[in-house]
Amino acid sequence: MNIDKTVDKRAAEGVFSPTAIVLRGDGEPLDNTAYIEKLSSLSSRSPIAQDNYSIGGSVAELEESMARMLGKESAVFMPTGTLANHLAVRKLCQGYSRVIVQEQGHLYRDSGDTIQQLSGINLVPLGVGNPCFTYKEVQRAIEDSLSGRVPTQIGTLVIESPVRRCHGQVMPFKEMQRITQLCQENSIGTHLDGARLFMMSAASGINPEEYSSLFDTVYVSMWKYFGSPFGAILAGTNEFCENLYKQRRMFGGGLPSASMAAALALEGSKSFQKQFDDAMKRGVELLSRLSEIPEVQWEPYPNGSNIFPVSFSRKVDINALSGALEKRGIFINHETDGINRIHVTVNVTLLRKSVDQILHDFSKALEESVASS
């Protein structure tokens, strides 16, 4: 195994500092020590109920809690979001072999053809190059599937929102309503890949339950921002979720023990929405005030969530800026798209310092990056 020795160890360790402002990634960065400390704190207050092959105990507590939060009858814990999406599509298709997905979505781009290879279901990618497909594109795809010499009905439609590959841009709620209604009228199942659903809710002001109500099933990540090292929740009706754990096991997902991960996710989910709402307000304030500096320009995406493009004048050396910020405990994604623009991700680490303090540190780092260029 080759280890990249070019990684700055001090910077990597700094990301996990409890005072670090990490403007990349959806959640609070946690290392093994932090997980152990959180588990110790949890278990000291109340014993963590043991599960058996991901059934019962704190896993069941998490499933019941998430089902309530999403307004669904039932929910099942999954070890990964990839498996949650797969099992949702597999069951919703009911024997049909086509699924509409976004061309830029995780299911089409980042799952290694798992659904085609393991379940014999073909993905129909729409909205090429865009965060979302449109109502008209879906309507045309449905018509095309039935107009061939051998009609091949679409079994399921999947919407991922926000879309990671498109910097967290979301499908507008009204478009979701129209598309899912069209699917209902054509007896097509609907699944929301809502890995970052609770972040989308904070950005749009529409609660998770309202989004969830449009779909037959919904998946939410447990590790991206709820503080668990792994895990996902797949929610739907009682009928849909009944015995779903057997398919989970068939695909190798029946972990002997998931109670510790579930307990961490359950704890994190209780306070996340309020914290993230506050973080979003603070992030917008910070970016608005940063854009008053001549070298900085901020313009949010039209249908964005918690990821914002921030442009700098040519006088600013982005690598130097990143280094100067790291010295002050602020971490950015310093990859640019060729026009001196980075993407800043808002998360709960913004709550660790005041906007005034972060702005002061940013201003000083900017001065250093301009001087060194």
Short mmCIF file of C-alpha atoms in Angstrom, two decimals:
data_model
loop_
_atom_site.label_atom_id
_atom_site.label_comp_id
_atom_site.label_asym_id
_atom_site.label_seq_id
_atom_site.Cartn_x
_atom_site.Cartn_y
_atom_site.Cartn_z
CA MET A 1 0.00 0.00 0.00
CA ASN A 2 1.49 3.32 -1.09
CA ILE A 3 1.11 6.20 1.34
CA ASP A 4 1.17 9.75 0.01
CA LYS A 5 3.92 11.36 2.06
CA THR A 6 3.17 14.79 0.58
CA VAL A 7 0.14 15.24 2.82
CA ASP A 8 0.73 17.97 5.37
CA LYS A 9 0.24 16.08 8.62
CA ARG A 10 -0.17 19.21 10.68
CA ALA A 11 -2.96 20.44 8.42
CA ALA A 12 -4.69 17.05 8.52
CA GLU A 13 -4.55 17.02 12.31
CA GLY A 14 -5.75 20.63 12.43
CA VAL A 15 -8.99 19.73 10.65
CA PHE A 16 -9.96 17.59 13.64
CA SER A 17 -9.30 20.34 16.18
CA PRO A 18 -12.48 21.22 18.13
CA THR A 19 -11.91 24.89 17.27
CA ALA A 20 -11.22 24.43 13.53
CA ILE A 21 -13.45 26.14 10.97
CA VAL A 22 -13.63 23.61 8.13
CA LEU A 23 -15.25 25.16 5.05
CA ARG A 24 -15.29 21.91 3.09
CA GLY A 25 -17.36 18.79 3.63
CA ASP A 26 -20.90 18.55 4.93
CA GLY A 27 -20.31 17.67 8.54
CA GLU A 28 -18.00 18.14 11.48
CA PRO A 29 -14.74 16.24 10.81
CA LEU A 30 -14.30 13.50 13.41
CA ASP A 31 -11.32 11.24 13.99
CA ASN A 32 -11.29 7.95 15.91
CA THR A 33 -10.56 9.69 19.20
CA ALA A 34 -13.59 11.95 18.77
CA TYR A 35 -15.86 8.99 18.02
CA ILE A 36 -14.62 7.15 21.12
CA GLU A 37 -15.17 10.24 23.28
CA LYS A 38 -18.69 10.71 21.93
CA LEU A 39 -19.53 7.05 22.54
CA SER A 40 -18.12 7.26 26.06
CA SER A 41 -20.23 10.32 26.79
CA LEU A 42 -23.36 8.66 25.39
CA SER A 43 -22.91 5.40 27.27
CA SER A 44 -22.18 7.20 30.54
CA ARG A 45 -25.61 8.86 30.34
CA SER A 46 -27.50 5.76 29.22
CA PRO A 47 -26.46 2.27 28.09
CA ILE A 48 -26.33 1.82 24.31
CA ALA A 49 -28.92 -0.85 23.51
CA GLN A 50 -27.33 -3.81 21.74
CA ASP A 51 -28.57 -4.92 18.32
CA ASN A 52 -28.29 -8.33 16.68
CA TYR A 53 -27.15 -8.26 13.05
CA SER A 54 -28.42 -4.67 12.71
CA ILE A 55 -31.83 -5.54 14.16
CA GLY A 56 -33.22 -4.14 17.41
CA GLY A 57 -31.48 -2.13 20.11
CA SER A 58 -30.34 1.38 19.25
CA VAL A 59 -30.71 0.51 15.55
CA ALA A 60 -34.46 0.12 16.04
CA GLU A 61 -34.54 3.36 18.05
CA LEU A 62 -32.86 5.19 15.17
CA GLU A 63 -35.21 3.63 12.61
CA GLU A 64 -38.29 4.69 14.58
CA SER A 65 -36.96 8.21 15.13
CA MET A 66 -36.04 8.77 11.48
CA ALA A 67 -39.36 7.39 10.25
CA ARG A 68 -41.11 10.02 12.40
CA MET A 69 -38.83 12.82 11.21
CA LEU A 70 -39.46 11.87 7.58
CA GLY A 71 -43.20 11.31 8.02
CA LYS A 72 -42.95 7.69 6.89
CA GLU A 73 -44.52 4.61 8.45
CA SER A 74 -41.29 2.69 8.78
CA ALA A 75 -37.53 2.78 8.18
CA VAL A 76 -34.64 0.33 7.88
CA PHE A 77 -30.97 0.91 8.73
CA MET A 78 -28.49 0.32 5.91
CA PRO A 79 -24.68 0.26 6.17
CA THR A 80 -24.27 2.51 3.11
CA GLY A 81 -26.26 4.90 0.96
CA THR A 82 -25.30 2.91 -2.14
CA LEU A 83 -27.13 -0.12 -0.75
CA ALA A 84 -30.09 1.99 0.40
CA ASN A 85 -30.57 3.40 -3.10
CA HIS A 86 -30.12 -0.02 -4.69
CA LEU A 87 -32.68 -1.80 -2.53
CA ALA A 88 -35.18 1.04 -2.93
CA VAL A 89 -34.96 0.89 -6.72
CA ARG A 90 -34.94 -2.92 -6.79
CA LYS A 91 -38.14 -3.19 -4.77
CA LEU A 92 -40.01 -0.24 -6.30
CA CYS A 93 -39.45 -1.51 -9.84
CA GLN A 94 -41.68 -4.55 -9.22
CA GLY A 95 -40.22 -6.49 -12.13
CA TYR A 96 -39.85 -3.60 -14.56
CA SER A 97 -36.33 -3.06 -15.86
CA ARG A 98 -35.91 0.69 -16.38
CA VAL A 99 -35.22 3.50 -13.90
CA ILE A 100 -35.03 7.22 -14.65
CA VAL A 101 -32.05 8.90 -12.95
CA GLN A 102 -30.06 12.12 -13.24
CA GLU A 103 -27.04 11.89 -15.50
CA GLN A 104 -25.05 13.82 -12.89
CA GLY A 105 -26.44 11.81 -9.99
CA HIS A 106 -24.62 9.46 -7.63
CA LEU A 107 -26.58 6.40 -8.71
CA TYR A 108 -25.52 6.80 -12.34
CA ARG A 109 -22.02 8.21 -11.87
CA ASP A 110 -20.61 6.72 -8.69
CA SER A 111 -22.14 3.30 -8.05
CA GLY A 112 -20.16 1.17 -10.50
CA ASP A 113 -23.21 -0.03 -12.47
CA THR A 114 -24.27 -1.91 -9.35
CA ILE A 115 -27.98 -1.92 -10.21
CA GLN A 116 -27.36 -3.14 -13.76
CA GLN A 117 -24.84 -5.77 -12.66
CA LEU A 118 -26.60 -7.12 -9.58
CA SER A 119 -30.30 -6.56 -10.25
CA GLY A 120 -30.59 -6.50 -14.06
CA ILE A 121 -32.21 -3.06 -13.99
CA ASN A 122 -31.20 -0.46 -16.58
CA LEU A 123 -30.69 3.21 -15.76
CA VAL A 124 -32.10 5.87 -18.09
CA PRO A 125 -30.03 9.04 -17.50
CA LEU A 126 -31.75 12.39 -18.15
CA GLY A 127 -30.69 16.02 -17.73
CA VAL A 128 -27.24 15.54 -19.24
CA GLY A 129 -24.72 17.98 -17.75
CA ASN A 130 -27.32 19.60 -15.48
CA PRO A 131 -28.17 19.17 -11.79
CA CYS A 132 -31.71 18.04 -12.63
CA PHE A 133 -33.90 16.75 -15.39
CA THR A 134 -37.12 18.56 -16.30
CA TYR A 135 -40.78 17.59 -16.31
CA LYS A 136 -40.78 17.54 -20.11
CA GLU A 137 -37.74 15.25 -20.23
CA VAL A 138 -39.45 12.78 -17.90
CA GLN A 139 -42.69 12.98 -19.85
CA ARG A 140 -40.86 12.25 -23.10
CA ALA A 141 -38.93 9.34 -21.54
CA ILE A 142 -42.18 7.76 -20.32
CA GLU A 143 -43.74 8.11 -23.76
CA ASP A 144 -40.65 6.70 -25.49
CA SER A 145 -40.56 3.68 -23.18
CA LEU A 146 -44.05 2.69 -24.28
CA SER A 147 -43.84 3.54 -27.98
CA GLY A 148 -41.25 0.98 -29.08
CA ARG A 149 -42.09 -2.29 -30.81
CA VAL A 150 -41.62 -3.91 -27.42
CA PRO A 151 -42.97 -1.54 -24.75
CA THR A 152 -40.56 -1.39 -21.81
CA GLN A 153 -42.27 0.37 -18.94
CA ILE A 154 -40.30 2.50 -16.51
CA GLY A 155 -40.55 1.08 -13.00
CA THR A 156 -39.03 3.82 -10.87
CA LEU A 157 -37.81 7.41 -10.98
CA VAL A 158 -35.00 8.57 -8.68
CA ILE A 159 -34.29 12.18 -7.77
CA GLU A 160 -31.04 13.08 -6.02
CA SER A 161 -31.20 16.45 -4.32
CA PRO A 162 -28.90 18.18 -3.49
CA VAL A 163 -26.55 16.96 -6.24
CA ARG A 164 -22.97 16.60 -5.02
CA ARG A 165 -21.43 16.66 -8.51
CA CYS A 166 -23.15 19.99 -9.17
CA HIS A 167 -21.95 21.70 -5.98
CA GLY A 168 -25.06 20.95 -3.97
CA GLN A 169 -27.60 22.44 -6.38
CA VAL A 170 -31.15 21.22 -5.76
CA MET A 171 -34.25 20.45 -7.78
CA PRO A 172 -36.87 23.17 -7.11
CA PHE A 173 -39.70 21.88 -4.92
CA LYS A 174 -42.45 22.74 -7.41
CA GLU A 175 -40.66 20.78 -10.14
CA MET A 176 -40.37 17.83 -7.74
CA GLN A 177 -44.11 18.04 -7.13
CA ARG A 178 -44.94 18.04 -10.84
CA ILE A 179 -42.59 15.17 -11.66
CA THR A 180 -43.65 12.91 -8.78
CA GLN A 181 -47.31 13.58 -9.60
CA LEU A 182 -46.63 12.56 -13.22
CA CYS A 183 -45.07 9.34 -11.94
CA GLN A 184 -48.09 8.62 -9.75
CA GLU A 185 -50.38 9.05 -12.74
CA ASN A 186 -48.27 6.52 -14.67
CA SER A 187 -47.86 3.99 -11.81
CA ILE A 188 -44.11 4.67 -11.56
CA GLY A 189 -42.44 4.35 -8.17
CA THR A 190 -40.50 7.34 -6.81
CA HIS A 191 -37.38 7.42 -4.64
CA LEU A 192 -35.59 10.42 -3.14
CA ASP A 193 -31.82 10.10 -2.84
CA GLY A 194 -31.85 12.56 0.03
CA ALA A 195 -28.40 11.87 1.45
CA ARG A 196 -28.20 15.60 2.24
CA LEU A 197 -31.95 16.14 2.68
CA PHE A 198 -31.66 17.97 6.01
CA MET A 199 -29.18 20.42 4.48
CA MET A 200 -31.52 21.07 1.57
CA SER A 201 -34.30 21.79 4.06
CA ALA A 202 -32.20 24.39 5.87
CA ALA A 203 -31.43 26.12 2.57
CA SER A 204 -34.98 26.07 1.18
CA GLY A 205 -37.00 26.45 4.38
CA ILE A 206 -39.07 23.39 3.41
CA ASN A 207 -39.02 20.74 6.13
CA PRO A 208 -37.74 17.19 5.45
CA GLU A 209 -41.18 15.65 5.97
CA GLU A 210 -42.66 17.81 3.21
CA TYR A 211 -39.99 16.71 0.74
CA SER A 212 -40.37 13.10 1.84
CA SER A 213 -44.15 13.16 1.35
CA LEU A 214 -43.70 13.45 -2.42
CA PHE A 215 -41.88 10.11 -2.69
CA ASP A 216 -42.62 6.45 -2.03
CA THR A 217 -39.22 6.00 -0.39
CA VAL A 218 -36.40 8.22 0.82
CA TYR A 219 -32.78 7.62 1.81
CA VAL A 220 -30.88 9.84 4.25
CA SER A 221 -27.19 9.57 5.16
CA MET A 222 -26.28 9.01 8.79
CA TRP A 223 -22.57 9.78 8.48
CA LYS A 224 -22.37 12.87 6.30
CA TYR A 225 -23.57 15.20 9.05
CA PHE A 226 -25.25 13.30 11.90
CA GLY A 227 -21.92 12.26 13.42
CA SER A 228 -21.94 8.52 12.76
CA PRO A 229 -18.92 6.76 11.20
CA PHE A 230 -21.21 5.01 8.70
CA GLY A 231 -24.83 4.22 7.96
CA ALA A 232 -27.96 5.22 6.10
CA ILE A 233 -31.71 5.12 6.60
CA LEU A 234 -34.20 3.94 3.99
CA ALA A 235 -37.78 4.92 4.83
CA GLY A 236 -41.14 4.08 3.31
CA THR A 237 -44.41 2.33 4.09
CA ASN A 238 -44.72 -0.58 6.51
CA GLU A 239 -45.36 -2.87 3.55
CA PHE A 240 -42.24 -1.67 1.73
CA CYS A 241 -39.96 -2.02 4.76
CA GLU A 242 -41.31 -5.36 5.97
CA ASN A 243 -38.59 -8.02 5.73
CA LEU A 244 -36.31 -5.59 3.88
CA TYR A 245 -33.58 -6.62 6.30
CA LYS A 246 -33.49 -9.97 4.49
CA GLN A 247 -32.53 -8.29 1.21
CA ARG A 248 -30.04 -6.19 3.15
CA ARG A 249 -28.43 -9.40 4.38
CA MET A 250 -28.56 -11.00 0.92
CA PHE A 251 -26.40 -8.12 -0.36
CA GLY A 252 -23.91 -8.51 2.50
CA GLY A 253 -25.24 -5.60 4.54
CA GLY A 254 -26.38 -7.40 7.69
CA LEU A 255 -23.60 -6.13 9.95
CA PRO A 256 -23.21 -8.19 13.16
CA SER A 257 -23.31 -4.98 15.18
CA ALA A 258 -24.40 -1.47 14.21
CA SER A 259 -25.66 -0.22 17.56
CA MET A 260 -22.78 2.18 18.25
CA ALA A 261 -23.08 3.83 14.83
CA ALA A 262 -26.86 4.04 15.23
CA ALA A 263 -26.59 5.58 18.70
CA LEU A 264 -24.24 8.28 17.42
CA ALA A 265 -26.55 9.06 14.48
CA LEU A 266 -29.60 9.20 16.74
CA GLU A 267 -27.87 11.63 19.09
CA GLY A 268 -26.64 13.81 16.22
CA SER A 269 -30.03 13.93 14.52
CA LYS A 270 -31.68 15.45 17.59
CA SER A 271 -29.78 18.73 17.45
CA PHE A 272 -28.66 18.93 13.84
CA GLN A 273 -31.52 20.87 12.25
CA LYS A 274 -31.34 23.81 14.66
CA GLN A 275 -27.54 23.89 14.52
CA PHE A 276 -27.46 23.76 10.74
CA ASP A 277 -30.13 26.45 10.39
CA ASP A 278 -27.90 28.68 12.54
CA ALA A 279 -24.81 27.70 10.51
CA MET A 280 -26.53 28.61 7.23
CA LYS A 281 -27.48 32.06 8.55
CA ARG A 282 -23.94 32.58 9.79
CA GLY A 283 -22.47 31.35 6.49
CA VAL A 284 -24.55 33.77 4.43
CA GLU A 285 -23.60 36.63 6.75
CA LEU A 286 -19.91 35.72 6.53
CA LEU A 287 -19.93 35.49 2.73
CA SER A 288 -21.89 38.72 2.38
CA ARG A 289 -19.37 40.57 4.53
CA LEU A 290 -16.41 38.90 2.81
CA SER A 291 -17.70 40.13 -0.56
CA GLU A 292 -17.30 43.71 0.68
CA ILE A 293 -13.53 43.15 0.37
CA PRO A 294 -12.46 44.26 -3.15
CA GLU A 295 -10.58 41.00 -3.85
CA VAL A 296 -13.58 38.78 -3.06
CA GLN A 297 -16.83 38.17 -4.94
CA TRP A 298 -19.66 35.87 -3.91
CA GLU A 299 -22.68 34.91 -5.98
CA PRO A 300 -24.82 31.95 -4.84
CA TYR A 301 -26.18 29.36 -7.25
CA PRO A 302 -29.82 29.96 -8.31
CA ASN A 303 -30.93 26.65 -6.74
CA GLY A 304 -28.08 26.13 -4.30
CA SER A 305 -27.92 24.62 -0.84
CA ASN A 306 -24.87 24.81 1.43
CA ILE A 307 -22.09 25.13 -1.18
CA PHE A 308 -21.20 28.60 -2.47
CA PRO A 309 -18.84 29.72 -5.26
CA VAL A 310 -16.39 32.40 -4.09
CA SER A 311 -14.16 34.19 -6.61
CA PHE A 312 -10.93 36.05 -5.88
CA SER A 313 -9.07 38.65 -7.90
CA ARG A 314 -5.97 37.54 -9.82
CA LYS A 315 -3.86 39.24 -7.16
CA VAL A 316 -4.79 36.50 -4.69
CA ASP A 317 -2.66 33.35 -4.65
CA ILE A 318 -5.17 30.65 -3.64
CA ASN A 319 -2.53 28.23 -2.35
CA ALA A 320 -0.96 30.99 -0.26
CA LEU A 321 -4.41 31.96 1.01
CA SER A 322 -5.12 28.35 1.99
CA GLY A 323 -1.82 28.13 3.89
CA ALA A 324 -2.39 31.44 5.67
CA LEU A 325 -5.89 30.36 6.70
CA GLU A 326 -4.67 26.98 7.97
CA LYS A 327 -2.29 28.77 10.32
CA ARG A 328 -5.39 30.44 11.77
CA GLY A 329 -7.39 27.22 12.03
CA ILE A 330 -9.55 27.80 8.94
CA PHE A 331 -9.59 25.16 6.20
CA ILE A 332 -10.85 25.66 2.65
CA ASN A 333 -10.97 23.56 -0.50
CA HIS A 334 -8.22 25.30 -2.47
CA GLU A 335 -8.97 23.52 -5.75
CA THR A 336 -10.02 26.10 -8.34
CA ASP A 337 -11.73 25.81 -11.70
CA GLY A 338 -9.15 27.91 -13.54
CA ILE A 339 -10.69 31.30 -12.78
CA ASN A 340 -9.45 31.74 -9.20
CA ARG A 341 -12.74 30.49 -7.82
CA ILE A 342 -13.21 28.05 -4.95
CA HIS A 343 -16.29 26.51 -3.37
CA VAL A 344 -17.03 27.17 0.28
CA THR A 345 -19.15 24.61 2.11
CA VAL A 346 -21.23 25.74 5.06
CA ASN A 347 -21.39 23.31 7.99
CA VAL A 348 -21.75 23.43 11.77
CA THR A 349 -18.04 24.16 12.36
CA LEU A 350 -18.95 27.78 11.52
CA LEU A 351 -20.62 27.96 14.93
CA ARG A 352 -17.28 27.57 16.72
CA LYS A 353 -16.25 31.21 16.26
CA SER A 354 -18.01 34.52 15.73
CA VAL A 355 -18.39 35.95 12.24
CA ASP A 356 -16.23 38.89 13.33
CA GLN A 357 -13.37 36.57 14.33
CA ILE A 358 -13.56 34.49 11.14
CA LEU A 359 -13.76 37.66 9.03
CA HIS A 360 -10.72 39.11 10.81
CA ASP A 361 -8.69 35.93 10.19
CA PHE A 362 -9.79 35.80 6.56
CA SER A 363 -8.83 39.43 5.99
CA LYS A 364 -5.35 38.91 7.45
CA ALA A 365 -4.85 35.75 5.37
CA LEU A 366 -5.92 37.62 2.23
CA GLU A 367 -3.37 40.34 2.92
CA GLU A 368 -0.64 37.71 3.20
CA SER A 369 -1.73 35.89 0.04
CA VAL A 370 -1.71 39.12 -1.99
CA ALA A 371 1.68 40.14 -0.62
CA SER A 372 3.20 36.77 -1.54
CA SER A 373 1.82 36.68 -5.10
#
